[in-house]
XYZ file of C-alpha atoms in Angstrom:
491
model
C -61.975 28.316 -19.695
C -61.438 28.773 -15.965
C -61.422 25.004 -15.410
C -58.849 24.527 -18.163
C -56.680 27.200 -16.856
C -56.611 25.672 -13.390
C -55.981 22.145 -14.701
C -52.838 23.331 -16.583
C -51.309 25.812 -14.228
C -52.360 25.100 -10.664
C -54.192 21.825 -10.129
C -51.610 19.903 -8.313
C -51.191 22.642 -5.697
C -54.914 23.428 -5.042
C -57.226 22.339 -2.274
C -60.816 23.421 -2.556
C -62.879 24.855 0.397
C -66.114 26.410 0.885
C -65.307 30.160 0.712
C -65.236 32.836 3.407
C -68.433 34.829 2.965
C -67.748 37.608 0.575
C -69.060 40.261 3.113
C -65.924 39.573 5.106
C -63.678 41.278 2.456
C -65.817 43.419 0.044
C -65.526 46.449 2.361
C -61.661 46.271 2.258
C -61.631 49.745 0.446
C -62.980 51.434 3.466
C -60.417 50.208 5.903
C -58.212 52.423 7.888
C -54.931 52.825 5.856
C -51.584 53.059 7.579
C -49.321 55.222 5.252
C -46.157 53.372 6.344
C -43.184 52.722 4.110
C -44.730 49.645 2.428
C -47.930 51.536 1.428
C -45.986 54.635 0.259
C -43.735 52.617 -1.984
C -46.587 50.649 -3.390
C -48.613 53.740 -4.061
C -45.693 55.431 -5.690
C -44.896 52.615 -8.101
C -48.533 52.029 -9.097
C -49.271 55.723 -9.693
C -46.127 55.778 -11.977
C -47.275 52.823 -13.858
C -50.825 54.368 -14.305
C -49.171 57.558 -15.626
C -47.423 55.329 -18.170
C -50.726 53.679 -19.172
C -52.360 57.024 -19.667
C -49.450 58.072 -21.868
C -49.594 54.801 -23.791
C -53.499 54.540 -24.149
C -54.302 58.253 -24.759
C -57.139 60.505 -23.374
C -59.644 57.653 -22.989
C -57.657 56.587 -19.942
C -58.931 59.390 -17.875
C -61.715 57.162 -16.479
C -59.470 54.589 -15.134
C -60.628 53.455 -11.617
C -58.933 54.631 -8.468
C -56.572 52.236 -6.726
C -57.137 52.202 -2.947
C -54.906 50.989 -0.150
C -55.682 49.649 3.291
C -55.022 47.260 6.050
C -56.867 43.996 7.125
C -55.678 42.674 10.445
C -51.958 42.256 9.960
C -52.270 42.374 6.191
C -51.823 45.179 3.555
C -54.322 45.406 0.687
C -54.545 47.202 -2.640
C -57.769 47.180 -4.693
C -59.630 48.556 -7.543
C -63.108 48.253 -9.162
C -63.274 46.862 -12.785
C -66.151 46.926 -15.272
C -66.566 43.364 -16.376
C -68.375 44.432 -19.566
C -64.964 45.689 -20.790
C -62.871 42.651 -19.754
C -63.066 38.944 -18.925
C -62.542 38.039 -15.292
C -60.645 34.964 -16.132
C -58.188 36.852 -18.313
C -57.607 39.000 -15.297
C -56.743 35.798 -13.275
C -54.442 34.582 -16.020
C -52.601 37.876 -16.006
C -52.088 38.205 -12.288
C -51.170 34.649 -11.677
C -48.837 34.477 -14.830
C -46.936 37.477 -13.385
C -46.806 36.024 -9.856
C -45.528 32.765 -11.183
C -42.394 34.429 -12.686
C -40.758 33.845 -9.383
C -39.250 30.589 -10.658
C -40.987 28.200 -8.136
C -41.088 30.680 -5.223
C -44.747 31.147 -5.849
C -47.274 28.501 -4.749
C -51.026 28.523 -4.827
C -52.292 27.069 -1.596
C -55.991 27.059 -1.758
C -58.829 28.391 -3.921
C -62.228 29.170 -2.551
C -65.170 30.079 -4.789
C -68.884 30.531 -4.602
C -71.673 31.716 -6.802
C -74.965 32.485 -4.885
C -77.720 34.945 -5.776
C -76.010 36.050 -8.824
C -72.921 37.243 -6.751
C -69.637 35.573 -7.557
C -66.632 35.446 -5.315
C -63.308 33.943 -5.707
C -60.377 33.795 -3.201
C -56.912 32.418 -4.039
C -54.500 31.996 -1.138
C -50.838 31.847 -2.179
C -47.399 31.639 -0.699
C -44.447 33.625 -1.825
C -40.721 33.138 -0.924
C -38.606 36.327 -1.084
C -34.953 37.152 -0.360
C -31.723 35.437 -1.436
C -31.507 31.724 -1.984
C -29.931 31.163 1.519
C -32.349 33.043 3.666
C -35.672 33.076 1.904
C -38.632 34.402 3.920
C -42.108 33.013 3.155
C -44.965 35.531 3.094
C -48.723 34.827 2.602
C -51.020 36.458 0.218
C -54.608 36.455 -1.199
C -56.343 37.537 -4.382
C -60.092 38.354 -4.074
C -62.497 38.792 -6.976
C -65.985 39.820 -6.048
C -69.060 41.021 -7.969
C -72.373 40.238 -9.646
C -72.399 38.368 -13.003
C -75.010 40.693 -14.492
C -75.283 43.551 -17.012
C -77.229 45.518 -14.489
C -74.463 45.697 -11.961
C -71.249 45.134 -13.974
C -68.659 46.273 -11.271
C -66.421 43.673 -9.794
C -63.791 44.227 -7.063
C -60.241 43.123 -7.405
C -58.135 42.820 -4.297
C -54.524 41.861 -3.652
C -53.607 41.268 0.078
C -50.260 40.408 1.528
C -48.554 39.888 4.858
C -45.381 41.924 5.397
C -44.572 43.952 2.328
C -45.438 43.989 -1.392
C -42.719 42.785 -3.520
C -41.971 44.155 -6.993
C -43.476 40.995 -8.507
C -46.706 41.502 -6.429
C -47.087 45.133 -7.840
C -46.296 44.076 -11.348
C -48.882 41.337 -11.077
C -51.409 43.731 -9.776
C -50.652 46.184 -12.530
C -50.912 43.451 -15.169
C -54.398 42.787 -13.892
C -55.255 46.467 -13.817
C -53.944 47.073 -17.322
C -55.957 43.950 -18.559
C -59.092 45.453 -17.075
C -58.679 48.883 -18.381
C -56.920 48.719 -21.696
C -59.105 50.142 -24.660
C -61.273 47.607 -26.291
C -64.839 47.243 -27.505
C -67.497 46.238 -25.153
C -67.920 42.589 -24.392
C -71.148 41.318 -25.792
C -73.805 40.598 -23.091
C -74.034 36.955 -24.300
C -70.581 36.409 -22.651
C -72.171 36.887 -19.246
C -74.192 33.797 -19.777
C -71.062 31.868 -20.567
C -69.542 33.131 -17.424
C -72.524 32.372 -15.420
C -72.731 28.730 -16.727
C -69.089 28.442 -15.600
C -69.878 29.675 -12.013
C -72.855 27.356 -11.893
C -70.426 24.567 -12.611
C -67.985 25.799 -9.914
C -70.965 26.100 -7.533
C -72.067 22.507 -8.349
C -68.521 21.137 -7.802
C -68.240 23.046 -4.594
C -71.605 21.647 -3.215
C -70.221 18.066 -4.072
C -67.093 18.716 -2.059
C -68.920 20.217 0.813
C -71.368 17.296 0.917
C -68.463 14.877 0.856
C -66.894 16.797 3.740
C -70.163 16.646 5.819
C -70.405 12.865 5.167
C -66.913 12.386 6.373
C -67.667 14.204 9.540
C -70.925 12.407 10.222
C -69.031 9.099 10.022
C -66.981 10.179 13.027
C -69.904 10.713 15.197
C -70.085 14.417 15.167
C -73.380 16.339 14.898
C -73.668 19.030 12.267
C -76.029 21.938 12.464
C -76.422 23.701 9.113
C -78.161 27.171 9.496
C -81.244 27.770 7.474
C -81.688 31.366 6.130
C -85.466 30.622 6.040
C -85.458 29.727 9.762
C -86.887 32.752 11.522
C -87.662 31.504 14.961
C -84.171 30.468 16.040
C -82.992 33.802 17.424
C -82.338 35.289 20.991
C -85.969 35.252 21.774
C -85.853 31.509 21.694
C -83.566 31.503 24.818
C -85.567 33.024 27.840
C -83.639 35.383 30.129
C -79.772 35.591 30.124
C -79.936 39.188 28.605
C -76.415 40.152 29.869
C -74.915 36.840 28.442
C -76.623 37.564 25.053
C -75.310 41.099 24.906
C -71.667 40.031 25.808
C -71.863 37.390 22.955
C -73.219 39.829 20.525
C -70.661 42.609 21.286
C -67.579 40.308 21.488
C -68.355 37.450 19.026
C -71.339 37.962 16.701
C -70.770 41.488 15.574
C -66.995 40.704 15.175
C -67.927 37.943 12.698
C -70.440 40.140 10.812
C -68.368 43.356 10.696
C -64.756 42.275 10.992
C -63.338 45.355 9.279
C -64.705 47.666 12.070
C -62.987 45.640 14.840
C -59.754 45.497 12.862
C -59.682 49.133 11.878
C -59.791 49.898 15.640
C -56.672 47.827 16.390
C -54.956 49.827 13.585
C -55.607 52.976 15.487
C -54.907 51.793 19.036
C -52.028 49.290 18.854
C -48.474 49.738 17.909
C -48.501 46.461 16.055
C -51.704 45.846 14.091
C -53.083 42.586 15.263
C -56.560 41.016 15.023
C -58.743 41.278 18.072
C -61.503 38.913 16.977
C -62.191 35.920 19.446
C -60.765 32.552 18.666
C -62.160 30.599 21.652
C -64.880 31.243 24.155
C -66.056 29.231 27.171
C -69.652 28.575 28.199
C -69.845 27.596 31.898
C -72.949 26.633 33.926
C -75.075 23.655 35.045
C -76.520 21.275 32.613
C -79.731 22.368 30.817
C -79.078 26.176 31.114
C -78.898 26.909 27.342
C -75.291 26.475 26.370
C -75.796 24.296 23.470
C -78.886 26.292 22.470
C -76.946 29.549 22.497
C -74.187 27.891 20.184
C -77.036 26.948 17.687
C -78.472 30.483 17.831
C -74.983 32.055 17.192
C -74.573 29.702 14.108
C -77.961 30.572 12.903
C -77.486 34.344 13.388
C -74.181 34.476 11.337
C -75.087 31.749 9.073
C -72.101 29.574 9.931
C -72.086 25.700 10.299
C -72.010 24.421 13.751
C -70.139 21.140 14.399
C -70.970 19.663 17.732
C -67.962 17.514 18.680
C -68.775 14.950 21.477
C -65.804 13.433 23.494
C -66.650 9.991 22.350
C -66.198 10.884 18.751
C -62.525 10.938 19.029
C -61.637 8.929 22.114
C -59.875 5.455 21.535
C -58.218 2.881 23.631
C -55.434 2.732 21.015
C -52.270 4.635 21.692
C -51.989 7.846 19.613
C -55.373 7.112 17.992
C -57.436 9.631 19.872
C -55.276 12.770 19.083
C -54.930 11.599 15.443
C -58.815 11.305 15.173
C -59.249 14.731 16.955
C -56.800 16.249 14.469
C -58.560 14.718 11.557
C -62.036 15.843 12.580
C -60.581 19.337 13.050
C -59.083 19.363 9.590
C -62.308 18.220 8.151
C -64.134 21.104 9.972
C -61.825 23.575 8.313
C -62.755 22.315 5.006
C -66.119 23.824 5.547
C -64.675 27.348 5.492
C -66.257 29.446 8.238
C -67.288 27.064 11.068
C -68.119 26.963 14.681
C -66.686 23.941 16.632
C -68.619 23.177 19.794
C -67.012 20.805 22.355
C -69.122 19.990 25.347
C -67.897 18.820 28.692
C -64.365 20.149 27.775
C -63.311 19.345 31.421
C -63.184 15.664 30.396
C -60.080 16.366 28.342
C -58.882 19.716 29.695
C -58.488 19.173 33.389
C -55.648 20.564 35.361
C -52.510 18.499 34.251
C -51.251 16.412 37.221
C -50.473 12.907 38.258
C -54.137 11.702 37.981
C -54.882 12.999 34.491
C -55.061 10.133 31.950
C -52.369 10.158 29.382
C -54.822 10.084 26.434
C -56.484 13.267 27.742
C -53.117 14.836 28.278
C -52.227 14.181 24.623
C -55.518 15.465 23.258
C -55.208 18.545 25.413
C -51.922 19.280 23.890
C -53.249 18.816 20.364
C -56.160 21.173 21.216
C -53.833 23.902 22.635
C -51.825 23.672 19.482
C -54.722 24.078 17.365
C -55.807 27.255 19.064
C -52.379 28.611 19.116
C -52.095 28.007 15.207
C -55.235 30.116 14.525
C -54.288 32.628 11.996
C -55.569 36.241 12.008
C -57.962 35.546 9.320
C -59.089 32.272 10.694
C -62.580 30.958 9.790
C -62.751 28.781 12.923
C -64.431 29.803 16.172
C -64.069 27.253 19.045
C -66.831 27.125 21.666
C -66.155 24.981 24.823
C -68.745 24.147 27.516
C -68.398 22.947 30.948
C -69.924 22.928 34.458
C -66.642 22.563 36.197
C -64.583 25.550 35.125
C -62.692 25.294 38.301
C -61.108 22.080 37.186
C -59.774 23.366 33.792
C -56.140 23.609 32.979
C -54.542 27.002 33.362
C -53.054 26.843 29.863
C -56.564 26.181 28.416
C -58.164 28.977 30.418
C -55.499 31.451 29.213
C -56.392 30.866 25.698
C -60.084 31.724 26.208
C -61.146 35.110 24.874
C -64.531 35.262 26.549
C -66.072 33.325 29.425
C -69.910 33.370 29.556
C -71.590 32.040 32.710
C -75.028 30.502 32.531
C -76.653 30.222 35.993
C -79.881 28.615 36.671
C -82.753 30.718 35.596
C -84.194 33.265 38.085
C -87.869 33.726 38.847
C -88.610 35.969 35.860
C -86.657 33.799 33.438
C -88.685 30.635 34.570
C -91.837 32.659 33.886
C -90.668 33.425 30.417
C -89.762 29.802 29.830
C -93.191 28.688 30.969
C -94.654 31.315 28.623
C -92.791 29.587 25.744
C -94.178 26.109 26.580
C -97.462 26.842 28.105
C -98.672 30.174 26.521
C -102.332 29.297 27.168
C -101.961 29.783 30.942
C -102.494 33.010 32.542
C -99.669 35.185 33.951
C -100.852 34.393 37.430
C -100.683 30.531 36.787
C -97.312 30.873 35.106
C -96.071 32.879 38.344
C -97.230 29.956 40.490
C -95.379 27.453 38.349
C -92.265 29.762 38.425
C -92.251 29.770 42.211
C -92.656 25.980 42.396
C -89.814 25.317 40.022
C -87.085 27.264 41.767
C -83.767 25.670 41.222
C -84.739 24.066 38.003
C -82.931 24.597 34.664
C -84.666 25.704 31.429
C -84.385 22.039 30.266
C -86.130 20.748 33.300
C -89.089 23.123 32.746
C -89.165 22.275 29.053
C -89.325 18.662 29.937
C -92.038 19.289 32.658
C -94.255 20.998 30.046
C -93.787 18.232 27.436
C -94.626 15.545 29.906
C -97.754 17.406 31.013
C -98.893 17.628 27.425
C -98.403 13.930 26.953
C -100.307 12.924 30.054
C -103.067 15.494 29.141
C -103.263 13.930 25.579
C -103.711 10.463 27.240
C -106.548 11.660 29.402
C -108.274 13.183 26.370
C -108.005 9.779 24.478
C -109.520 8.076 27.469
C -112.186 10.719 27.712
C -111.148 11.569 31.310
C -111.199 15.281 30.590
C -113.114 17.507 28.213
C -110.823 20.523 28.147
C -108.513 20.579 25.130
C -105.513 22.219 26.818
C -103.732 21.059 29.930
C -104.743 22.751 33.109
C -102.679 24.363 35.862
C -103.333 21.334 37.972
C -101.796 19.063 35.382
C -98.557 21.130 35.279
C -98.342 21.262 39.035
C -98.875 17.538 39.269
C -96.112 16.807 36.673
C -93.812 19.244 38.267
C -94.328 17.795 41.717
C -93.623 14.198 40.422
C -90.367 15.345 38.926
C -89.261 16.971 42.093
C -90.039 13.731 43.963
C -88.210 11.739 41.336
C -85.024 13.660 41.698
C -85.101 14.352 45.339
């Protein structure tokens, strides 16, 4: 039914994406609510309509769910909880979308995001609405959310209508059409209908997986590297990166927690700012020498919040043909956005974002301009987080630096951090032996130490094969020998 409805009413206007995680919007009802004119007028009209419903449907209507009002970033929201045993969620969609489409071409569906995982169904429909007189129409953005479990044990689903600016009369009529459809008196829907709904959602999930896989293949052809987080992977956490405790805390406080609990950060802005604007970071900069954990940190972040990480090497979009580099860059960026929530990681950003002057290559100048426009175009509810890495921050363009929300510096590891790195790669050594290696490796990066330990293991394995040693594990002497050789090679 759902597929047929989309084909008839909205298919030419829809672009599918992997959805925003449902956790990013299911707590809307607890958001701080600004009782401004828009909210007050919406509340007044809806309460009047509910009174009419109670009068029409009789005393059984006393259990109608409460309608709640709130804000999310720079958006207003109204929401209620429905019992899906008493209604059909697709009938709810038909009612709300049919009401919105009464705008005579001023209503357009922009994107549809859907997912069905672990018995939890989430649907997000982004739309655009033109209001005002024909000569001076203003476009506003809106979103319809439906979220809940497709089971008899937990039958509640959440319906949310979210708008920028103000709710129009048509918006409120559409919301009430959905509310009435969900709560009008009827007999209970037979439980077997849940199976048909689930089958539909399984089909949606399957189609979404196909589209996501196609997007991943498109990206891989461009030369980017994609890291997909694995919920079963337990080892890739902050313990994987030795040292850098302050850097980890900064990233957690300003980036990770903001991605995991956006409603708390946004409710603060509603209380502190004259204009309610988002405060979640859009772009962050990792600076420091090679091998200090910048890329590893990006992978840990992606794993922690379960968001794909797209590693974008400079060579993936550089071209000798005029205009081709920035076009390729824009295409890659667009494909990344199709993944839904995503982290884009650009290493050696200084190669394309140097201070603009006479010596800057024209291709780099155009790519930088494209990148700056992409950052500026981030919406308040953007799913894209940009991470740039460099070991030459002093060379970056001022316009680029001004768009960075957080700068994290990764210095070479100190004595304690080097000991912790040796503990990770040579756990069989004693604390005293690791202390000796830490002193000898002063000035080395974490990658250098990792390479030394790997080289020592290979050389020790060769000695075991030749029966030159009897001990199974590499000795301190082997690590010292390998470390000294590396120092001499790079002296």
